[in-house]
Amino acid sequence: MPFWNNINIFAKKSRDGPKNTPTGRRTQVGNGYFSTLSPHRSRTTDVLKTLRRIPDEASAIEFLKRVNPDVSMAVWNFVRMANQGNEMQFFSLDKKTRILNLESEWRDFAARINEISNSGLDGLIDQLHYSAYLLGAMGVEVEVTADREDIYDVYPVKPQTIEWELLEIEGRKTWVPYQWNLTEKVYLDKKHANFIWVPSDPDIGDPRGTLSMSPVLQAIDFQMQIFQDLQAVLHHQGYPKNDISIALEQMMAICPAHIKNDSVKLNEWLDSQYNNIVKMLENMPPDADYVHFDDIKVNMNQGANASRSLDVRAVNELVDIQTLSGTKQMAIFMNRNQGVTESWGSVQFKIFCSGITSCQRGSKRTVEEIARLWLRVKGKQAIPIFKHNIVDYQSEEQRLNVKLLEQQYHVIAVLMGWETNDQAAQEVMKAEKAVGKPSENIKASFSVRGDEVGNDKHSGLKFQSDVSKTDINYLP
């Protein structure tokens, strides 16, 4: 087979970007209908009734994020902890050398994108994590300038504005995203737009993401209904009441004879006596004493004050479990740390961080796609590697110890010939190359032992790990 035919075959099999990078912006600006934004936002009076009128799950979840304390706290915790800073590294195609001048250019680019909020790449990452956690996917469009020499801006796209159509492209059926811009149907495939889409936990054969917060709708609906019921119960049982009885026999004794023999007049007379007593009690000052005839009895020790018929704490604990499960939060993050020990709190924290890491993988892929397009329009070849900083739970001493262990690791790697001095300098000191030569009089001795003799508590076996005292007469 001729050489050029092989090239054509590889080109057909490739899933890289189109031959010509699309320019301009294809996604709609705003919601497509309104051209002004007001700083004033209306307040919802009946949250539960409004929630039940919202038919769309994503819209209902966004509504709860604004009005419900638990959902708002869950979103706040996730977004703030998921973005602990980041670092972009560019490597040569052989993955051996970091290209530091590209990293400097990227920092300038990352600072100016996301112009609408003036928050740069960090703000864009917050929006991506928010979108993945609350709306089920991450979507951005990269606008390339008309001369295809730079990127103008990067725009986050709300997942609920994206629809999907099954089309046949080059003999293969594939789902193609599109968006309605007023009456225009705009396709967002790679041929027409620089659109990047990363769904959250998608179902098989479905390009849309999964709304992980959907279960919270039922839990919050139940919670708010319970709160309304509890409010009514607390108003009925929570305030002190006096049991006031009217001696009907004595009232009948003082009733005039001509009224007593007429049932209609008797009923009216009893009503007027009852209303007079009620009016008298309602008009009494809070510090007044009861003064009354002996036909009225006031009981302040029994009756409605004697007992309570509802355990509010048990009901709240039941509702809290459903709310925490629906928001994918742990008790220690939602002010419900009741009976959770330090060990179990660490386990909960680890589980929560695992969920954060899963979401960060999506934003990592998105940012690296943006970086590859940025390199393409700049006409430069490199491999972008984007890293999220881990959640900072260590003390300064622990971080310095870990840093020292990392330095020792790279020193041993250099001695063993596993990496060069320049590579070690790049990893340890973030320098492009190793600088200078150490004095010949400097020697370091490392012994990888941990304790002198370690004991395996489970098996009872003793073991000793020793990379014995390697002398080092030069440093990277």
Short mmCIF file of N, CA, C and O in Angstrom, two decimals, residues 49 100 255 381 416:
data_model
loop_
_atom_site.label_atom_id
_atom_site.label_comp_id
_atom_site.label_asym_id
_atom_site.label_seq_id
_atom_site.Cartn_x
_atom_site.Cartn_y
_atom_site.Cartn_z
N LYS A 49 -44.13 25.73 48.73
CA LYS A 49 -45.11 25.80 47.64
C LYS A 49 -44.42 26.10 46.31
O LYS A 49 -44.75 25.53 45.27
N LEU A 100 9.32 25.99 30.89
CA LEU A 100 8.92 26.99 31.87
C LEU A 100 8.42 28.27 31.23
O LEU A 100 7.58 28.97 31.80
N CYS A 255 -78.88 32.40 85.99
CA CYS A 255 -79.57 32.78 84.75
C CYS A 255 -81.02 33.15 85.07
O CYS A 255 -81.73 32.41 85.78
N GLN A 381 4.26 23.09 20.34
CA GLN A 381 4.06 21.69 20.66
C GLN A 381 4.52 21.43 22.08
O GLN A 381 5.67 21.72 22.44
N MET A 416 20.92 6.78 41.54
CA MET A 416 20.69 5.50 40.87
C MET A 416 20.61 5.64 39.36
O MET A 416 20.48 4.65 38.66
#
